[in-house]
Coordinates of C-alpha atoms in Angstrom, one line a residue:
X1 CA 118.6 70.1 96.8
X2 CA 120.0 68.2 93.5
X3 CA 122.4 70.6 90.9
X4 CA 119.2 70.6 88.9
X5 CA 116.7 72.2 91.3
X6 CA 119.7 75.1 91.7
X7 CA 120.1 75.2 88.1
X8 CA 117.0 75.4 86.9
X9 CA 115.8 78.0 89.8
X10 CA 118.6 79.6 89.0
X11 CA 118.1 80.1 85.1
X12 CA 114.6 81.0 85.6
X13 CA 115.3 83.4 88.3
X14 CA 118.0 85.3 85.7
X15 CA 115.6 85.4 83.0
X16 CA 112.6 87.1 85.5
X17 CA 115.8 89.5 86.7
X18 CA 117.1 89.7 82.9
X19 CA 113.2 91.3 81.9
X20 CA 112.7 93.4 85.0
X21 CA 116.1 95.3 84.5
X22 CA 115.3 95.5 80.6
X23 CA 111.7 96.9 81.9
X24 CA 113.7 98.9 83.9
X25 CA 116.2 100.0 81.1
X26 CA 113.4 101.1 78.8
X27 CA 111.6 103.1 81.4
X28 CA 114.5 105.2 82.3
X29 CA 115.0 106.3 78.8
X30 CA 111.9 108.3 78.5
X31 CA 111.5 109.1 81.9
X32 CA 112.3 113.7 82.6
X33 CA 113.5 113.5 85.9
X34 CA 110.2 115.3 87.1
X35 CA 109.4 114.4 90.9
X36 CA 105.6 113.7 89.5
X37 CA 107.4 111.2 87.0
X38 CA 109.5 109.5 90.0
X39 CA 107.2 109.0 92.4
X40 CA 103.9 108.3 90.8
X41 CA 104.8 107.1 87.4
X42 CA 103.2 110.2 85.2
X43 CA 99.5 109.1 86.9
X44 CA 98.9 107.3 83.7
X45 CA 98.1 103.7 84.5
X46 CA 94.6 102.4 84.0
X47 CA 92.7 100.8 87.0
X48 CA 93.1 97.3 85.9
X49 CA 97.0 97.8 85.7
X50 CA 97.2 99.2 89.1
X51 CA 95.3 97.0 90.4
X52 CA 97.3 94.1 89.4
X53 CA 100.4 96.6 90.8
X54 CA 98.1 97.3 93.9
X55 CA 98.1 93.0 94.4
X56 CA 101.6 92.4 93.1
X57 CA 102.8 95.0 95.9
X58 CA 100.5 93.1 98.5
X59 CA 101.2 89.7 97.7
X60 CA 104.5 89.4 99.3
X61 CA 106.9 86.5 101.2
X62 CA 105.4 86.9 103.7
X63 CA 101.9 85.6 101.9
X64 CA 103.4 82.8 99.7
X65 CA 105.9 82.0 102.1
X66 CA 105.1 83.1 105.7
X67 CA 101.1 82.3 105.9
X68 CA 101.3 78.9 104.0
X69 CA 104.0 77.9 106.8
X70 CA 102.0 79.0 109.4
X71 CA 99.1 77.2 108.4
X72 CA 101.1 74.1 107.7
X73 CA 102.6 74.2 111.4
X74 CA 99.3 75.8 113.3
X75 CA 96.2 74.8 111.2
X76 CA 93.3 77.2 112.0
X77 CA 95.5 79.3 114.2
X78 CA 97.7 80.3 111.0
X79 CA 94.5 81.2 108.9
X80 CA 94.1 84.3 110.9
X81 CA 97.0 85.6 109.2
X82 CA 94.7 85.0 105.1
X83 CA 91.9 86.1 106.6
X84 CA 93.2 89.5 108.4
X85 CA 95.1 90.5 105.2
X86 CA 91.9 90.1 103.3
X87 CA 89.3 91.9 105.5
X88 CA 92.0 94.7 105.9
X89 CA 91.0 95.8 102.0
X90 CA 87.0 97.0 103.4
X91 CA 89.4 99.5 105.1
X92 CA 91.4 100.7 102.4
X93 CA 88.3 100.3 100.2
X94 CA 85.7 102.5 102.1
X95 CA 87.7 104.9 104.2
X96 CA 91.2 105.7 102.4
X97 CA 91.4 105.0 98.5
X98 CA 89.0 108.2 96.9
X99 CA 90.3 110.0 99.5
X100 CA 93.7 109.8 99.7
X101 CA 93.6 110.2 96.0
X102 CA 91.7 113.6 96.4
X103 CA 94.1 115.3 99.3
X104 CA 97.7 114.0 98.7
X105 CA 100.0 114.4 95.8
X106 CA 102.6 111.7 96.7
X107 CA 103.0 110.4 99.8
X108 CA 100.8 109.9 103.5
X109 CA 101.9 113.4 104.6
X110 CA 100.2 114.9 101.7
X111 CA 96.8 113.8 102.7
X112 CA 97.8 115.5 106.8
X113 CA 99.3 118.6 105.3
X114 CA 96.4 120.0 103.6
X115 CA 95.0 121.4 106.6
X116 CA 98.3 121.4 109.0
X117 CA 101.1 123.2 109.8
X118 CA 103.6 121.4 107.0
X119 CA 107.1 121.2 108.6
X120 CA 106.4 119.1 111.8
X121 CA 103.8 117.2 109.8
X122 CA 105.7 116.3 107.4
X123 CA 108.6 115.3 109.7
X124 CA 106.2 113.4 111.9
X125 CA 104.7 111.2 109.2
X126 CA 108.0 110.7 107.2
X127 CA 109.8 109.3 110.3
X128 CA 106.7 107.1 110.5
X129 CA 106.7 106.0 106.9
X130 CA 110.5 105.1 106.8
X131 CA 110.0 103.0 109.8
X132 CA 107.0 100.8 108.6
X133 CA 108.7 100.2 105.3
X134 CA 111.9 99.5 106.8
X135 CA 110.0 97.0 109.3
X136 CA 108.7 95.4 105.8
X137 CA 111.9 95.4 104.0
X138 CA 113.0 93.2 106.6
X139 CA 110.4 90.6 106.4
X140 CA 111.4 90.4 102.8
X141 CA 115.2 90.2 103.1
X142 CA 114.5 87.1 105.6
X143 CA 112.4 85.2 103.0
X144 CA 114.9 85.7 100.2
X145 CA 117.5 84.0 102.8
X146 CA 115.1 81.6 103.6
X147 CA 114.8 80.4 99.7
X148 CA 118.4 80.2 98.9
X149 CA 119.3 78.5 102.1
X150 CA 116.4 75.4 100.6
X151 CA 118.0 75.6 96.8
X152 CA 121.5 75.6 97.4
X153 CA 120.4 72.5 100.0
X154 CA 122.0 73.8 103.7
X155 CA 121.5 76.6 106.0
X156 CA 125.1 78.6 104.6
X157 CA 125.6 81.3 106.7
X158 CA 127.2 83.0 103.8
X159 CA 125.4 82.5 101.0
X160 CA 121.5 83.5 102.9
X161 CA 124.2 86.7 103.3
X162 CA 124.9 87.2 99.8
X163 CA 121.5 86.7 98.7
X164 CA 120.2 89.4 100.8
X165 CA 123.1 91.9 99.9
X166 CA 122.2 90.7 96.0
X167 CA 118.3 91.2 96.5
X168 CA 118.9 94.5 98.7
X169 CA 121.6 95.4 95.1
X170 CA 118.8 94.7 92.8
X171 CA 116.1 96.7 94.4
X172 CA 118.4 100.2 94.8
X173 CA 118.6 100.0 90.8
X174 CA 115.2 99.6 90.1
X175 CA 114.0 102.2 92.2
X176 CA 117.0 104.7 91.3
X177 CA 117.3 104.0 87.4
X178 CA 113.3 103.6 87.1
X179 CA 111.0 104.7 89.8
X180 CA 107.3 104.4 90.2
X181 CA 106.7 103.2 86.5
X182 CA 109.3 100.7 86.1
X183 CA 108.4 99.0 89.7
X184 CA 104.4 99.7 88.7
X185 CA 105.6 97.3 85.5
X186 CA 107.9 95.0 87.6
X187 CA 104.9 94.5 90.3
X188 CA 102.0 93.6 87.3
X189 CA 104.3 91.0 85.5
X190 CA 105.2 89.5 89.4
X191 CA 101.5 89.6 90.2
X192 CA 100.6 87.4 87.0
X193 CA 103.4 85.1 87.9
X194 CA 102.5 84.4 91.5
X195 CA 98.8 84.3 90.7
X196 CA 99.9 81.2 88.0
X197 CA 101.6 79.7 90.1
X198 CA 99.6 79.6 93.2
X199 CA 96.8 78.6 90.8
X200 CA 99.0 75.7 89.8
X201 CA 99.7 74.3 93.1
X202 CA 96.4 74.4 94.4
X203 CA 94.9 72.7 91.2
X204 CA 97.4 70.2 91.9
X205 CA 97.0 70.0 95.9
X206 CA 93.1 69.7 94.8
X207 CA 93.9 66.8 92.4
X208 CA 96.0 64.7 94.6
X209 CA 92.6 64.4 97.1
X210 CA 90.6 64.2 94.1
X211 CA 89.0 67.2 95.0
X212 CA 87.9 66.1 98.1
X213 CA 88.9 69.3 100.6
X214 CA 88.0 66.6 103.6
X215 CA 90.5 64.5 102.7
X216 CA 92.5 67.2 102.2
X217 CA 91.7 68.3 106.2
X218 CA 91.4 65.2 107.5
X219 CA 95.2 64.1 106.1
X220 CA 96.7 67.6 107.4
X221 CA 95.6 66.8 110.9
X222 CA 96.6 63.6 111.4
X223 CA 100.3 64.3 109.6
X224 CA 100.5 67.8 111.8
X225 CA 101.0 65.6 114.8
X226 CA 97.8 67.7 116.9
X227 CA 94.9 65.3 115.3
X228 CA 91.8 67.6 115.2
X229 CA 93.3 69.9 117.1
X230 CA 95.5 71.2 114.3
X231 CA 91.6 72.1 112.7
X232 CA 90.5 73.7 116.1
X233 CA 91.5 77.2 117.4
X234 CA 94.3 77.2 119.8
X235 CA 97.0 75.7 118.6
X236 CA 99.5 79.0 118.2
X237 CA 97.1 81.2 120.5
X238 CA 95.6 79.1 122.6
X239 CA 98.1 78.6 125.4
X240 CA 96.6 81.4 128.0
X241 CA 95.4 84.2 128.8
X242 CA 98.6 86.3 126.9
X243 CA 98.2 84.1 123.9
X244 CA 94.9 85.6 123.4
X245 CA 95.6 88.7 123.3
X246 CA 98.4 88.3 121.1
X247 CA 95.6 86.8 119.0
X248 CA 93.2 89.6 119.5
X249 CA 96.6 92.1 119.0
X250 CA 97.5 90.4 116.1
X251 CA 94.3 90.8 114.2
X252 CA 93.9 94.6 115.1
X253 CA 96.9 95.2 113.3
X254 CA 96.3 92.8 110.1
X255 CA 92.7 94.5 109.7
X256 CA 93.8 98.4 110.4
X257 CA 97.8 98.2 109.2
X258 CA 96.9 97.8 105.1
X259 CA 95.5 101.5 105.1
X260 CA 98.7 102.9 107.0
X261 CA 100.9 101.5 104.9
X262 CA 103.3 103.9 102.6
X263 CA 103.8 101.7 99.6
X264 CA 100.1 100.7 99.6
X265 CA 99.2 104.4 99.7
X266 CA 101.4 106.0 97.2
X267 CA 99.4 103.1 94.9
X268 CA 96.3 105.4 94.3
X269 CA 98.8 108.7 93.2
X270 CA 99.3 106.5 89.7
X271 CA 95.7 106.5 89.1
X272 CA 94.5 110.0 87.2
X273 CA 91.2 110.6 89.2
X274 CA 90.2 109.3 92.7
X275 CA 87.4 107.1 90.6
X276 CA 89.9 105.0 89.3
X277 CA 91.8 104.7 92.3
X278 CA 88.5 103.1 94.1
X279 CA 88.5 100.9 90.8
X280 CA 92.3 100.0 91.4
X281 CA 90.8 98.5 94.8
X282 CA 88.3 96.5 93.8
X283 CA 90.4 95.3 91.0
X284 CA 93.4 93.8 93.6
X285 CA 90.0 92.9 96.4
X286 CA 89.6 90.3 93.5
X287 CA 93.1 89.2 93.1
X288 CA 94.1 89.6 96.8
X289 CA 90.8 87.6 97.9
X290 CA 91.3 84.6 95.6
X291 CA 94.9 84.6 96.3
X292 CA 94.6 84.3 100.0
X293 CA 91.8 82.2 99.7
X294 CA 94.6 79.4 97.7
X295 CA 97.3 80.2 100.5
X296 CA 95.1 78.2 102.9
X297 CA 94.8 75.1 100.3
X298 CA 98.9 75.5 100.2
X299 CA 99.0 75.9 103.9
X300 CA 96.8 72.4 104.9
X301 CA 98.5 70.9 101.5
X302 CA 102.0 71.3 103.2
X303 CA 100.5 69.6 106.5
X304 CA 99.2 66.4 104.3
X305 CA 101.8 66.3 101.8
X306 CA 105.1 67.2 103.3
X307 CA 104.2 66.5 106.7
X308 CA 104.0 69.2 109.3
X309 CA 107.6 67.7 111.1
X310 CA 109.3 67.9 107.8
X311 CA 108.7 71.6 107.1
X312 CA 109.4 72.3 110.7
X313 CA 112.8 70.4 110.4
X314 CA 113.3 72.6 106.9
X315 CA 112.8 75.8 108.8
X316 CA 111.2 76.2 112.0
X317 CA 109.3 79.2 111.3
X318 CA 107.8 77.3 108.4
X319 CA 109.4 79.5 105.5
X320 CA 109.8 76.5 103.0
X321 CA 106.2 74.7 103.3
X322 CA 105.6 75.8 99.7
X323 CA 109.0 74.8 98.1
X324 CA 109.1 72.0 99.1
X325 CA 105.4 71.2 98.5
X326 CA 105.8 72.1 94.9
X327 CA 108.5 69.3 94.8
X328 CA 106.2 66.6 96.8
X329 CA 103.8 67.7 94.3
X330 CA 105.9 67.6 91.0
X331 CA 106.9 64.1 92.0
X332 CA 109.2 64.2 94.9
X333 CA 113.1 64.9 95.3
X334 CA 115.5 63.4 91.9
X335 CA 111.9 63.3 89.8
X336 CA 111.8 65.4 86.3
X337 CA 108.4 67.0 87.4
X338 CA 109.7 67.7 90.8
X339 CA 112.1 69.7 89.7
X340 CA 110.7 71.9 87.5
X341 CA 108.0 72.4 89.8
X342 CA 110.0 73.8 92.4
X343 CA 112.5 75.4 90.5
X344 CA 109.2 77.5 89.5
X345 CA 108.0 77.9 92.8
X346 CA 111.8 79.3 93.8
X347 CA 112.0 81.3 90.7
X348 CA 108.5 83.2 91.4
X349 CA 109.0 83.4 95.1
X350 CA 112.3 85.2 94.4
X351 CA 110.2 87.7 91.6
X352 CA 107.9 88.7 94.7
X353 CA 110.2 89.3 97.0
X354 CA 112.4 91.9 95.0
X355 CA 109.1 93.6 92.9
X356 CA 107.6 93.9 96.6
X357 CA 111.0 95.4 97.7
X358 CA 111.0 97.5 95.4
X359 CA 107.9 99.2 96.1
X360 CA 109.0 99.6 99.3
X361 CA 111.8 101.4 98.6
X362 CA 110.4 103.7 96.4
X363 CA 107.8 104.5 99.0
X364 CA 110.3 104.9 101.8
X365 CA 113.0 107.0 99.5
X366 CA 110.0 109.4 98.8
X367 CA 109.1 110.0 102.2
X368 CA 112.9 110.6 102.9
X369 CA 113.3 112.9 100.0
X370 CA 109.4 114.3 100.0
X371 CA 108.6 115.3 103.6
X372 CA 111.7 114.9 105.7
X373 CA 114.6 116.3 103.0
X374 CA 112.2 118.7 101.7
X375 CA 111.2 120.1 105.3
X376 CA 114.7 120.4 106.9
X377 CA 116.2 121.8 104.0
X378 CA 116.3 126.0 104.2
X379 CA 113.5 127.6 102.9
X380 CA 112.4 128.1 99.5
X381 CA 114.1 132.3 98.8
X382 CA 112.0 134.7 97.8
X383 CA 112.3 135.5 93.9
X384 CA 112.3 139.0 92.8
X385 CA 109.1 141.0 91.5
X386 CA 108.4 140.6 88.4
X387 CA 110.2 137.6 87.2
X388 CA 107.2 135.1 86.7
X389 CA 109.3 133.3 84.1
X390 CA 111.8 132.3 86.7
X391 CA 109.1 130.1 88.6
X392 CA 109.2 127.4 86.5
X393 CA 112.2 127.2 86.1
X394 CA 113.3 127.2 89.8
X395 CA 110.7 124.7 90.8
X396 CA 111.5 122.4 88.4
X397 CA 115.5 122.3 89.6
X398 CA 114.3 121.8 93.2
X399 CA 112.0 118.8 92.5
X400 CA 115.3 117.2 90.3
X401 CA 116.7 117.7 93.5
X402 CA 114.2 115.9 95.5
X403 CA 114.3 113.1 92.8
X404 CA 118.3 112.6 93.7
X405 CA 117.9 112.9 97.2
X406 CA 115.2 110.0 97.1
X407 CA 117.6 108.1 94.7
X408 CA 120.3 108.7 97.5
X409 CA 117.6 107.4 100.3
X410 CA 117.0 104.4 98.8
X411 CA 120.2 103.3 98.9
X412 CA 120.7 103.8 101.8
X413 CA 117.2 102.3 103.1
X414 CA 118.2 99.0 101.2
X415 CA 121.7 98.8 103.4
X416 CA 120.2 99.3 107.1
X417 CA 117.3 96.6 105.8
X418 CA 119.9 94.2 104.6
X419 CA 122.0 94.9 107.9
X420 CA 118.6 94.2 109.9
X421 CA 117.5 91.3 107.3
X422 CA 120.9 89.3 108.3
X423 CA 119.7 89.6 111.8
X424 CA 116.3 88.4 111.9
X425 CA 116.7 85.5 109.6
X426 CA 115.2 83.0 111.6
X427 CA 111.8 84.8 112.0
X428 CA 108.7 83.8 110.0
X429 CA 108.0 86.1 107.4
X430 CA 104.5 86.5 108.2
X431 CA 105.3 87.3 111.8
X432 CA 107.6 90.4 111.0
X433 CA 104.8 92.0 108.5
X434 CA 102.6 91.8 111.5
X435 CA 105.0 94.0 113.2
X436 CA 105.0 96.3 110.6
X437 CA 101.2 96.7 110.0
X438 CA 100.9 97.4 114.1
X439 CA 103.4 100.3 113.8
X440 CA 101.5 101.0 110.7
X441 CA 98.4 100.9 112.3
X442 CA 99.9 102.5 115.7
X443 CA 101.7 105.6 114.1
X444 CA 99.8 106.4 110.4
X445 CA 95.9 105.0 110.2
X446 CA 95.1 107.5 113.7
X447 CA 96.7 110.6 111.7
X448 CA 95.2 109.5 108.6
X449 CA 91.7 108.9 109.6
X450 CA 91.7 112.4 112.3
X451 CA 92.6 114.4 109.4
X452 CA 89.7 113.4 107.0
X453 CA 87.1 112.9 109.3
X454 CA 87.8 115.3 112.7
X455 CA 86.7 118.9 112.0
X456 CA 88.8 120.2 115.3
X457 CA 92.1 118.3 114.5
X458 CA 95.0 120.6 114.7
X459 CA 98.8 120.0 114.0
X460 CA 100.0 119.1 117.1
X461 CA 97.1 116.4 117.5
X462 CA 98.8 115.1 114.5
X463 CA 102.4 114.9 115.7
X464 CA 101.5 113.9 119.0
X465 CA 99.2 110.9 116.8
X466 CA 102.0 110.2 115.2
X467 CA 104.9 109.7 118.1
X468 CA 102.3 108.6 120.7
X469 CA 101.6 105.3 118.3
X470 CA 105.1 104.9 116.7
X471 CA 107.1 104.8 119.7
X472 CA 105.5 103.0 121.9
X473 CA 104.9 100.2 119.0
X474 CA 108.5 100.3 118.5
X475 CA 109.4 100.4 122.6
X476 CA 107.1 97.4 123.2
X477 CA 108.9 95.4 120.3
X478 CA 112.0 96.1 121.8
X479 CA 111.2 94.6 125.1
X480 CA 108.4 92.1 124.0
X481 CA 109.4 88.2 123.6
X482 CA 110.9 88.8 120.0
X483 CA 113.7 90.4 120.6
X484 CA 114.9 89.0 124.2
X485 CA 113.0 85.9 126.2
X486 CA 112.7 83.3 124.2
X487 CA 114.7 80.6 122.0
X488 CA 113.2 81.6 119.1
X489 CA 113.9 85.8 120.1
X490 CA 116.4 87.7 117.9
X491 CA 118.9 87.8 120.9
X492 CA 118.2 84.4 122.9
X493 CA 120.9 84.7 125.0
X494 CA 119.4 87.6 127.3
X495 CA 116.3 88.2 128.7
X496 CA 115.0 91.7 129.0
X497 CA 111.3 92.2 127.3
X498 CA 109.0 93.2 130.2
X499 CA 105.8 93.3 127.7
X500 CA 104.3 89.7 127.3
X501 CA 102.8 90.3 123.5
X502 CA 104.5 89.7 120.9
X503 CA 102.8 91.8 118.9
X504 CA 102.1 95.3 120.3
X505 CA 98.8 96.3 118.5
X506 CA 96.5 96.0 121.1
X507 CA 98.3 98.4 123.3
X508 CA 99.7 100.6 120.6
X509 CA 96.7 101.2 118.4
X510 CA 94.6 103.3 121.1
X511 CA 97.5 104.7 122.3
X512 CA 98.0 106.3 118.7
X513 CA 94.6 107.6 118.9
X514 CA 94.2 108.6 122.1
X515 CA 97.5 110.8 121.9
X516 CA 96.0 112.8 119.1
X517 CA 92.8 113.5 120.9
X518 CA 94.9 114.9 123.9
X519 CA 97.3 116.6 121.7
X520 CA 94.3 118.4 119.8
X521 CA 92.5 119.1 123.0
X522 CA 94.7 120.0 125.3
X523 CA 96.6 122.7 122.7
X524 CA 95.9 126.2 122.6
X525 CA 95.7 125.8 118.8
X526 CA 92.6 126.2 117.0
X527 CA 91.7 124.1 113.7
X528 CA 92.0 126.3 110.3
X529 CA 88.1 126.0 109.6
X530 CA 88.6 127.4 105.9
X531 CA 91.8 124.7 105.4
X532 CA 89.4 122.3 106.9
X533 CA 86.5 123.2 104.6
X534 CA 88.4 123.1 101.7
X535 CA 90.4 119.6 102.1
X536 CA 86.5 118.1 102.8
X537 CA 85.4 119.2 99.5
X538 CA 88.5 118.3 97.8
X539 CA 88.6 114.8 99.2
X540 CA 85.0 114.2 98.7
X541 CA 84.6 115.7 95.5
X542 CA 88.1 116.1 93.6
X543 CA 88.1 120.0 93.0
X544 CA 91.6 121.0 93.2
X545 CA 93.1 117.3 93.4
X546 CA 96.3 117.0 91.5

């Protein structure tokens, strides 16, 4: 790309960076140090502003970037990715958000706690959490190479490297110097951006077929190279019998992931009552739904504008479909228009990817600090009769310490996902945060969904519902076609995947679910039916919920 595209992208990316860490600045002055303050922001954002956080935290690379350059290279096959995202909200919206809300207090093991032994709970679903955000982190730090490798105009080796290290930078200090309110902020101002912006391209996509969508169609497919086939199912999953299931695995873990996701689930703990949290949802359903609904305009645009050969020759996992549409669109490469226009698109794809890291972060750092830290630590000591006074007091230092320990997590969460960024850099986007919604999905929704709904369920049904879906997710990705197998695996050079999906879901999922049925049924442990009485009431009706 010209000095100017770089330049400009480059400005406007400071300035976005420039407010956030003033946001952030100003946040951290009144903030106490309280754990409640740190992880959830105070609880004192209004539906509408969490929902826009809820949507900012959703709408990540891997929707602006990774689904338009799926579509753009698969056609119909690549929608599945819009419309599994989107469907995944009836989920969150009828079986998790009033709920969660009710039981937890800050994170996923929270919600399993209530009626469970804590310390091998806790352990069980904080492993769980880390892993699924780390998985995400990942899918992030790859887009952000992605971007800077299209604006500085090559594939540098070194400078995709620093841009990772320099997003993975950015998103320690927000989460450290700010926490929940601060990102909450960062994640509304990011979800306005994107929301302009996408708006903005597909008004202009829309104008340059005169609003005519079968134009629109009928261009894509004959400049994808497949001719109607490109419009047909098939394309990406159509290959045989182990494409298909991929497809089928694939979809199981876009619909079920969303409501085992840690970042997405700490959302509703900044809400004050479980009503608003269900009002949070509906709030991002509408931003999420129109949002996804334009990624699919982007997606065919790229096809009939840029030409499907021309993004795959850009990036072959279809990262850079929107950049470089917004600079087609703006009036092609050396044009005025063109280069604001994608110096925008840059700018704004860069503010998603490091307000949705740094939800992640927080979310992972608080599982660290909240369930594992705070479970392997000794026990609380016994205070002496008679000294009520002291309570305070005491608890108080031991959340500050559970604050710093979380501040300590996240740094080191953002080095292993830059270290694991840097290594999956040619991977779409998309692709990786359907690996992380099937571990999701795998190791968090069948612990989740036993503990509100299954009288009987005892703790060791929950651990063994945790491990029996997170490792085998994580097994199967090890020795599935993405990692070993294949040109486009992380290690091409060897061969030793022995599972033909490349996404584990399918097999994962019941796994998950089945192992907690054993675990509960096969253990000599009986289910707390007062604990169990009292969680119902509290999730269904709020007595009691923080």
């Amino acid at each position: 790309m010209s000095g100017d595209h770089q330049t400009l992208a480059l400005l406007l990316f400071s300035a976005f960076v420039a407010v956030t860490l003033g946001i952030t600045t100003w946040v951290s002055r009144d903030r106490h140090g309280s754990a409640e303050e740190f992880y959830t922001g105070g609880r004192l954002f209004s539906p509408m502003e969490n929902g826009f956080a809820i949507a900012g935290d959703y709408m990540s690379a891997a929707s602006f970037l990774g689904i338009s350059g799926l579509i753009a290279l698969f056609g119909y096959d690549g929608m599945l990715y819009s419309v599994g995202f989107l469907v995944a909200w009836l989920v969150v919206l009828l079986l998790v958000a009033e709920l969660v809300r009710n039981c937890g207090r800050f994170t996923l093991a929270d919600v399993v706690a209530t009626r469970m032994r804590e310390r091998p709970v806790r352990i069980a679903a904080g492993t769980s959490s880390v892993a699924v955000s780390v998985l995400y982190l990942v899918a992030q730090m790859v887009g952000a190479g992605s971007l800077v490798a299209l604006l500085l105009g090559g594939t540098s080796e070194a400078a995709r490297a620093w841009t990772v290290i320099g997003v993975g930078a950015l998103m320690v200090v927000y989460v450290t110097l700010g926490g929940m309110r601060a990102t909450t902020w960062i994640q509304i101002v990011k979800a306005v951006l994107l929301m302009a912006g996408t708006v903005a391209l597909t008004v202009l996509v829309l104008l340059r077929f005169h609003g005519d969508f079968n134009a629109l169609l009928t261009t894509a497919a004959e400049r994808s190279g497949h001719g109607q086939g490109f419009l047909s199912p098939g394309l990406a999953y159509g290959g045989g019998w182990t494409a298909r299931f991929d497809f089928i695995s694939l979809g199981l873990a876009l619909v079920l992931g969303t409501a085992g996701l840690p970042h997405i689930l700490s959302r509703f703990y900044t809400v004050p009552t479980a009503r608003a949290a269900r009002r949070s949802v509906v709030w991002s359903i509408g931003l999420i739904g129109s949002f996804y609904l334009m990624t699919i305009v982007l997606g065919l645009g790229a096809a009939a504008v840029v030409g499907t050969d021309e993004v795959r020759a850009s990036s072959a996992a279809g990262n850079t479909a929107v950049p470089l549409l917004a600079l087609d669109l703006g009036g092609g490469a050396g044009s005025t228009g063109g280069t604001v226009l994608f110096a925008v698109v840059a700018a704004i794809a860069f503010a998603t990817i490091l307000a949705v890291v740094a939800g992640i972060t927080l979310a992972s750092s608080a599982s660290v600090a909240h369930d594992l830290y705070a479970s392997l630590k000794k026990p609380r000591p016994e205070f002496p009769a008679g000294s009520p006074a002291d309570f305070p007091a005491a608890l108080d230092t031991e959340a500050r310490g559970e604050v710093a320990v979380a501040r300590f997590a996240a740094a080191g969460i953002g080095a292993v996902a830059i270290a694991l960024g840097l290594l999956a850099r040619d991977l779409n986007v998309a692709f990786l945060v359907g690996l992380a919604f099937a571990v999701a999905a795998s190791a968090n929704l069948p612990v989740l969904l036993y503990s509100l709904f299954w009288r009987n369920f005892t703790t060791r049904g929950a651990v063994w519902s945790v491990y029996g879906g997170l490792v085998p997710a994580v097994l199967l990705v090890v020795f599935s076609p993405v990692v070993s197998g294949s040109p486009e695996a992380l290690f091409p050079g060897v061969d030793f995947h022995v599972f033909p999906l490349q996404n584990p879901g399918l097999v994962s999922i019941p796994l998950g679910f089945l192992a907690g049925w054993i675990g509960t049924v096969l253990g000599r442990e009986r289910a707390d039916e007062a604990k169990h009485a009292e969680s119902e009431v509290r999730s269904l009706t709020g007595a009691g919920a923080v």
